[in-house]
mmCIF file with all atom_site columns, C-alpha atoms in Angstrom:
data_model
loop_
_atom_site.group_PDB
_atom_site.id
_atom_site.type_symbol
_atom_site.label_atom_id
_atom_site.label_alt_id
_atom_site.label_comp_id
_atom_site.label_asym_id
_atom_site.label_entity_id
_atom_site.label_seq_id
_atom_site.pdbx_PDB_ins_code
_atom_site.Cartn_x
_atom_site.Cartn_y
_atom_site.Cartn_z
_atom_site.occupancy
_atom_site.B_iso_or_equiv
_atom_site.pdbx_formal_charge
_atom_site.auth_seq_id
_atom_site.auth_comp_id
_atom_site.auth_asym_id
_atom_site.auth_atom_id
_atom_site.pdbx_PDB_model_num
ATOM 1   C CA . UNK A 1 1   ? 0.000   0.000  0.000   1.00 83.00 ? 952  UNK A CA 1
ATOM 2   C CA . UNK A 1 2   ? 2.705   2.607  0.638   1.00 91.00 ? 953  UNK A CA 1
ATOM 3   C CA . UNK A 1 3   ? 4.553   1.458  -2.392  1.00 95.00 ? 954  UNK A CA 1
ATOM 4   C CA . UNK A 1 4   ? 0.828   2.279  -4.024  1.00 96.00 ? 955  UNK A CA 1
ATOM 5   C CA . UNK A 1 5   ? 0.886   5.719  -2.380  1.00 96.00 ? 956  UNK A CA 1
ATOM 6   C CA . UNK A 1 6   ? 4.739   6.568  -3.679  1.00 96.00 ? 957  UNK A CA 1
ATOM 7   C CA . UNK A 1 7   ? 3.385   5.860  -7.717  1.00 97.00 ? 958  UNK A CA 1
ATOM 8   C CA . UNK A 1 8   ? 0.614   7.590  -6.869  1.00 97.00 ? 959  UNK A CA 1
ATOM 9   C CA . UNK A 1 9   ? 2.811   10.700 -5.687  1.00 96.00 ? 960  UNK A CA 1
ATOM 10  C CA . UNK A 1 10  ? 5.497   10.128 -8.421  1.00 97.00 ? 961  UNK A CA 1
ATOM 11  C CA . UNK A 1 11  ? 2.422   10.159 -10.799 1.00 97.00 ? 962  UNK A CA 1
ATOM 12  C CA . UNK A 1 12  ? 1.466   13.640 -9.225  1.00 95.00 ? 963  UNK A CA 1
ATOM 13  C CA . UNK A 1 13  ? 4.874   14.770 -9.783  1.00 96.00 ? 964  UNK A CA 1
ATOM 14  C CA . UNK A 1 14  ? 4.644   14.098 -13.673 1.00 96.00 ? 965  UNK A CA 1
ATOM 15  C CA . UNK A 1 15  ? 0.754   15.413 -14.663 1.00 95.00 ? 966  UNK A CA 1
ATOM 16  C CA . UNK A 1 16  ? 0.026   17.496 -11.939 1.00 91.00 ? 967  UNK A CA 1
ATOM 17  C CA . UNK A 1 17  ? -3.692  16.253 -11.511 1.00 91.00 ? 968  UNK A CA 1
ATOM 18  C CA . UNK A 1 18  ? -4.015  16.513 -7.584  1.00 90.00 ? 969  UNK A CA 1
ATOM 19  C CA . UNK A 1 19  ? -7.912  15.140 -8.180  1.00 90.00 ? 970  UNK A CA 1
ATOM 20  C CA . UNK A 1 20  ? -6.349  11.730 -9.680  1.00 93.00 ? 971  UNK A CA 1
ATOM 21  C CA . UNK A 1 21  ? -3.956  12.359 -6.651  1.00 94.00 ? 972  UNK A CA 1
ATOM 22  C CA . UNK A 1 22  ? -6.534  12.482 -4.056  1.00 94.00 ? 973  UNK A CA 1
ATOM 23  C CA . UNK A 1 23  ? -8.812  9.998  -5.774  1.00 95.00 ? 974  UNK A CA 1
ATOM 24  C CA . UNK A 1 24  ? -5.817  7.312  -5.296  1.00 97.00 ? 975  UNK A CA 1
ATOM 25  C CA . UNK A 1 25  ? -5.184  8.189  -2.346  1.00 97.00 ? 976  UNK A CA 1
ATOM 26  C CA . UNK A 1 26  ? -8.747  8.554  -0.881  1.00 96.00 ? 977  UNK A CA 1
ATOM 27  C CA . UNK A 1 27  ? -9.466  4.883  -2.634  1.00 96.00 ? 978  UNK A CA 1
ATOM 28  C CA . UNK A 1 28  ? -5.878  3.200  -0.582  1.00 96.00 ? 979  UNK A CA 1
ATOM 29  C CA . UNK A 1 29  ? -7.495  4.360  2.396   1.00 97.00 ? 980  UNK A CA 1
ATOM 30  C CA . UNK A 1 30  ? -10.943 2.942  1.708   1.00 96.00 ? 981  UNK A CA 1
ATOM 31  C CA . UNK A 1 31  ? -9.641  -0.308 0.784   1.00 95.00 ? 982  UNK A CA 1
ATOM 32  C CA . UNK A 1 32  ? -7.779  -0.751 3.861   1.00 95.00 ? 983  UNK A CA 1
ATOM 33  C CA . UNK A 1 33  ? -11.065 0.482  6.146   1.00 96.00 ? 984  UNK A CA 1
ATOM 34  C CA . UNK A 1 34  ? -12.735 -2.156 4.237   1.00 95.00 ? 985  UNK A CA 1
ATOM 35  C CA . UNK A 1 35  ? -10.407 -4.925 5.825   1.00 93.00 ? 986  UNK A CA 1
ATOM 36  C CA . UNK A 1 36  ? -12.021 -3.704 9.350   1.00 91.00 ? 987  UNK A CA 1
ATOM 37  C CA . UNK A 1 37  ? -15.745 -2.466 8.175   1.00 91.00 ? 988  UNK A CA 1
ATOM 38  C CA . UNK A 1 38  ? -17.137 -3.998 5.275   1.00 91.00 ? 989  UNK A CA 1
ATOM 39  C CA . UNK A 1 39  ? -19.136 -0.684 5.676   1.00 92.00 ? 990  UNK A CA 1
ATOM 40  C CA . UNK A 1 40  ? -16.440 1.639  4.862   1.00 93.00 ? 991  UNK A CA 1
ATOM 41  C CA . UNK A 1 41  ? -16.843 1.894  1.009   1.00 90.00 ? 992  UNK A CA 1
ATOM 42  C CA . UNK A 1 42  ? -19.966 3.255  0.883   1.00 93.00 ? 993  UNK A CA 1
ATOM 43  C CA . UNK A 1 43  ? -19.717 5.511  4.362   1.00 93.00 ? 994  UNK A CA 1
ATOM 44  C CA . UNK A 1 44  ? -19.703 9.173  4.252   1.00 92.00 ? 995  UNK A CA 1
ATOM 45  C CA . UNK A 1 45  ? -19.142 12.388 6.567   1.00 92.00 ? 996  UNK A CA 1
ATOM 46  C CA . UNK A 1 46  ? -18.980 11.205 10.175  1.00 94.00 ? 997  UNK A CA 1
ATOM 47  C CA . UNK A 1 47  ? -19.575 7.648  9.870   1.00 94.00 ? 998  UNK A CA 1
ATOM 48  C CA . UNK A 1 48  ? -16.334 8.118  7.379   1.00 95.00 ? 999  UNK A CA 1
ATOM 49  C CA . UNK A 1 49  ? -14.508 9.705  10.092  1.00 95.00 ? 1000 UNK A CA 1
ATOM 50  C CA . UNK A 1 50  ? -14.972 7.322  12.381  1.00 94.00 ? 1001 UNK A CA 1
ATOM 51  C CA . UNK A 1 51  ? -13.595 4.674  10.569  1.00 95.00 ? 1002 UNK A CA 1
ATOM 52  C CA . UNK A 1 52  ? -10.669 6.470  10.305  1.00 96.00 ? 1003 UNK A CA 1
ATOM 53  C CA . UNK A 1 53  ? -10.591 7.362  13.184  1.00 95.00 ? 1004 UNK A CA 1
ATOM 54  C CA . UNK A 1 54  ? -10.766 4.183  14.991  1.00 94.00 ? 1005 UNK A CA 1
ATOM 55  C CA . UNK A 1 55  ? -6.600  4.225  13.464  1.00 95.00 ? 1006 UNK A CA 1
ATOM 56  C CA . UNK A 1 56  ? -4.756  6.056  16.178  1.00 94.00 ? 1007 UNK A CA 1
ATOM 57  C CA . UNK A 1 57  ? -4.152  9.608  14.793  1.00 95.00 ? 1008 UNK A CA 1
ATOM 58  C CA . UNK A 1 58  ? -4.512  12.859 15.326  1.00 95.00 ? 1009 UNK A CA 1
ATOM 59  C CA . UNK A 1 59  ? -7.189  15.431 14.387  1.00 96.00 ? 1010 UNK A CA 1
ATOM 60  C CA . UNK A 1 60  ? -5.013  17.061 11.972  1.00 95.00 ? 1011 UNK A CA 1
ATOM 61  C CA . UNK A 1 61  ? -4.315  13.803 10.311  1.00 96.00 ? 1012 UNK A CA 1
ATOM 62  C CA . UNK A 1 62  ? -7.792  13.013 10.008  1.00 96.00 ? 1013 UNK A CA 1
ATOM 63  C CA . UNK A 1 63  ? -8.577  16.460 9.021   1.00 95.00 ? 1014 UNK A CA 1
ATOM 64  C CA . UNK A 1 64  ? -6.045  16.095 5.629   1.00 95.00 ? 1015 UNK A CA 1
ATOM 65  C CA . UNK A 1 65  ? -7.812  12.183 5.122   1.00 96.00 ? 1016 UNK A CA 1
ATOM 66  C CA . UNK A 1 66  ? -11.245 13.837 5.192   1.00 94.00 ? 1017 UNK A CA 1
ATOM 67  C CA . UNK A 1 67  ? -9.871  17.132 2.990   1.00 92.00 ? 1018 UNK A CA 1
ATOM 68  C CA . UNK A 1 68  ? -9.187  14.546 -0.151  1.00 92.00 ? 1019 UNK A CA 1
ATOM 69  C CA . UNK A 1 69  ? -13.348 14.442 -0.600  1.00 86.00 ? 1020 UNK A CA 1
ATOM 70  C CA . UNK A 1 70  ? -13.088 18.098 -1.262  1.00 85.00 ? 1021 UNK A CA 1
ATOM 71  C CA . UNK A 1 71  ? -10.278 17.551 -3.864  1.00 87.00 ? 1022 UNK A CA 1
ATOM 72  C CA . UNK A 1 72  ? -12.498 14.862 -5.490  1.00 86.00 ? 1023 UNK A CA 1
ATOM 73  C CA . UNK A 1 73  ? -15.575 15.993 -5.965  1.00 81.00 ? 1024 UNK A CA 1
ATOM 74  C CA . UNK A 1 74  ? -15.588 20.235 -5.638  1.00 79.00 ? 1025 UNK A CA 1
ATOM 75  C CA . UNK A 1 75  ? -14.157 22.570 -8.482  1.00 64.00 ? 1026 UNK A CA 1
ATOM 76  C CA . UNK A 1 76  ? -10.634 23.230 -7.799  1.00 69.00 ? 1027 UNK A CA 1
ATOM 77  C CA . UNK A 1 77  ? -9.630  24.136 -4.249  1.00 72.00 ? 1028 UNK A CA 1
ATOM 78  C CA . UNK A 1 78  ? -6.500  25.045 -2.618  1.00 79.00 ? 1029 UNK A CA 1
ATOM 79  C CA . UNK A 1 79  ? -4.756  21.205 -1.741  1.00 84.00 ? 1030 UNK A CA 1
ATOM 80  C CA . UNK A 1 80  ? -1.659  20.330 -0.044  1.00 90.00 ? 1031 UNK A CA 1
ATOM 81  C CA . UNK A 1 81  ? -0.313  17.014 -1.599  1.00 91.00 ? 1032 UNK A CA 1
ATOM 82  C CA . UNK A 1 82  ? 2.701   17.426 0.642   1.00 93.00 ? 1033 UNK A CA 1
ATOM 83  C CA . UNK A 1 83  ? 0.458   17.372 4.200   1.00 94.00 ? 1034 UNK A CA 1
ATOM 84  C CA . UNK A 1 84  ? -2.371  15.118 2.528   1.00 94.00 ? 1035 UNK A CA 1
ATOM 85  C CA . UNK A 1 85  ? 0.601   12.178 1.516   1.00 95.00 ? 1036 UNK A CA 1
ATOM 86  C CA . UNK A 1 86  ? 1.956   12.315 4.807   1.00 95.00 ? 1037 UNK A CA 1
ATOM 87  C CA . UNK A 1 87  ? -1.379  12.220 6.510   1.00 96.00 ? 1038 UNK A CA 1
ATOM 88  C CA . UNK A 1 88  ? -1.908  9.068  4.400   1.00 96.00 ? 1039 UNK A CA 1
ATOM 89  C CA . UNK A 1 89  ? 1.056   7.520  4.885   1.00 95.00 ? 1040 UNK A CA 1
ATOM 90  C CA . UNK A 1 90  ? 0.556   8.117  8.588   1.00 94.00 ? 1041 UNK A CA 1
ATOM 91  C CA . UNK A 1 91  ? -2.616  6.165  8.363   1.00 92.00 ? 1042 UNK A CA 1
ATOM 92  C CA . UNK A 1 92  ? -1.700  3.251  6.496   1.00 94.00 ? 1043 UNK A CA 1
ATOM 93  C CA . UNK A 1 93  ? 1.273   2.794  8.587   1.00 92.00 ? 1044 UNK A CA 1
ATOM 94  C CA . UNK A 1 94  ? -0.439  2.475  11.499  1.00 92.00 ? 1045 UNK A CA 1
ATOM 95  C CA . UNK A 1 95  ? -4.072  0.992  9.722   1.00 91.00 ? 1046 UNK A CA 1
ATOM 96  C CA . UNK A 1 96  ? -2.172  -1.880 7.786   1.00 89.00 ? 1047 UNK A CA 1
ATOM 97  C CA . UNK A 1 97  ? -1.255  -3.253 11.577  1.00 89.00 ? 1048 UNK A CA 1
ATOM 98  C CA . UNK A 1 98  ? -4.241  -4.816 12.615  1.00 81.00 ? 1049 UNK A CA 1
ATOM 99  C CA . UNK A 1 99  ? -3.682  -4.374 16.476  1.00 82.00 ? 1050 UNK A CA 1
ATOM 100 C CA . UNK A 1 100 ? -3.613  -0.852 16.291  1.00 80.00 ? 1051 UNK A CA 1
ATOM 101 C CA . UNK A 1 101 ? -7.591  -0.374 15.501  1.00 86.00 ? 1052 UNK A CA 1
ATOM 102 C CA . UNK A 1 102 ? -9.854  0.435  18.211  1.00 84.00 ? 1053 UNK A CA 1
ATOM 103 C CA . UNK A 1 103 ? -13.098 -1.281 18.559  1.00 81.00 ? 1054 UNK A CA 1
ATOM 104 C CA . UNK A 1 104 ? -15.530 0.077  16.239  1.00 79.00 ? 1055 UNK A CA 1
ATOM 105 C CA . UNK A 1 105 ? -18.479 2.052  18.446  1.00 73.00 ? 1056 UNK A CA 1
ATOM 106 C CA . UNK A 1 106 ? -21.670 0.907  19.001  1.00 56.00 ? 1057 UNK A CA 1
ATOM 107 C CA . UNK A 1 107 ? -23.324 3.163  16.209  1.00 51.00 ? 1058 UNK A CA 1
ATOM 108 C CA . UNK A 1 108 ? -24.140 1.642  12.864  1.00 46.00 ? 1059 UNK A CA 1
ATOM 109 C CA . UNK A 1 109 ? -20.939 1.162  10.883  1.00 46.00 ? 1060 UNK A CA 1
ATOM 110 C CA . UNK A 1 110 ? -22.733 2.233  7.497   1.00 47.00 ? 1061 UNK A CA 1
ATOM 111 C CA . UNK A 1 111 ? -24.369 5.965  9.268   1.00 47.00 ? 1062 UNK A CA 1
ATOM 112 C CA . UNK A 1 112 ? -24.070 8.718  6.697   1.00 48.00 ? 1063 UNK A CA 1
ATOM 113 C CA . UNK A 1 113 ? -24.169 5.903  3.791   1.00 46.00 ? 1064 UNK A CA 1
ATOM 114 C CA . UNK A 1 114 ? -25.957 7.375  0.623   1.00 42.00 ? 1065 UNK A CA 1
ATOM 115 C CA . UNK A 1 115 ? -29.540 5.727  0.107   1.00 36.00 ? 1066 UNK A CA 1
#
């Protein structure tokens, strides 16, 4: 997955297209959620958030995972590939170890799924 992440930025580095850049990266982190939530495809907003948050990192981190939406699916915005890859990598370090998620919470897993 972090080799994944490295072609993705290496990618970025040759086109400059920081949507395909967040896209990749947004879709790394949903396929490693999915290894804890079968949920976490389809989850949005909060429910989102708490998946990733259930990996032990900071606000700020989650704040940069939860910023690639923006970059996705908005018209151009200011985006920080620099911050948003090492939020990522931050993630996936810790996500791809299995011991470090906490429990998931008693909420639904699939809240603030699109209907």
């Amino acid at each position: 997955m972090l080799a994944e992440l490295d072609q993705l930025m290496q990618q970025y580095q040759r086109d400059g297209d920081q949507s395909a850049l967040a896209s990749g990266m947004h879709q790394l982190l949903r396929r490693v959620a999915r290894r804890h939530d079968v949920h976490a495809a389809q989850q949005r907003g909060n429910a989102w958030r708490q998946t990733l948050a259930r990996v032990p990192v900071d606000a700020g981190t989650l704040d940069q995972l939860m910023a690639l939406e923006q970059v996705i699916y908005r018209a151009p915005v200011a985006f920080d590939q620099a911050a948003a890859s090492a939020a990522v990598r931050q993630w996936l370090r810790l996500a791809l170890k299995p011991a470090k998620w906490k429990r998931a919470t008693s909420a639904p897993s699939n809240g603030g799924a699109r209907s």
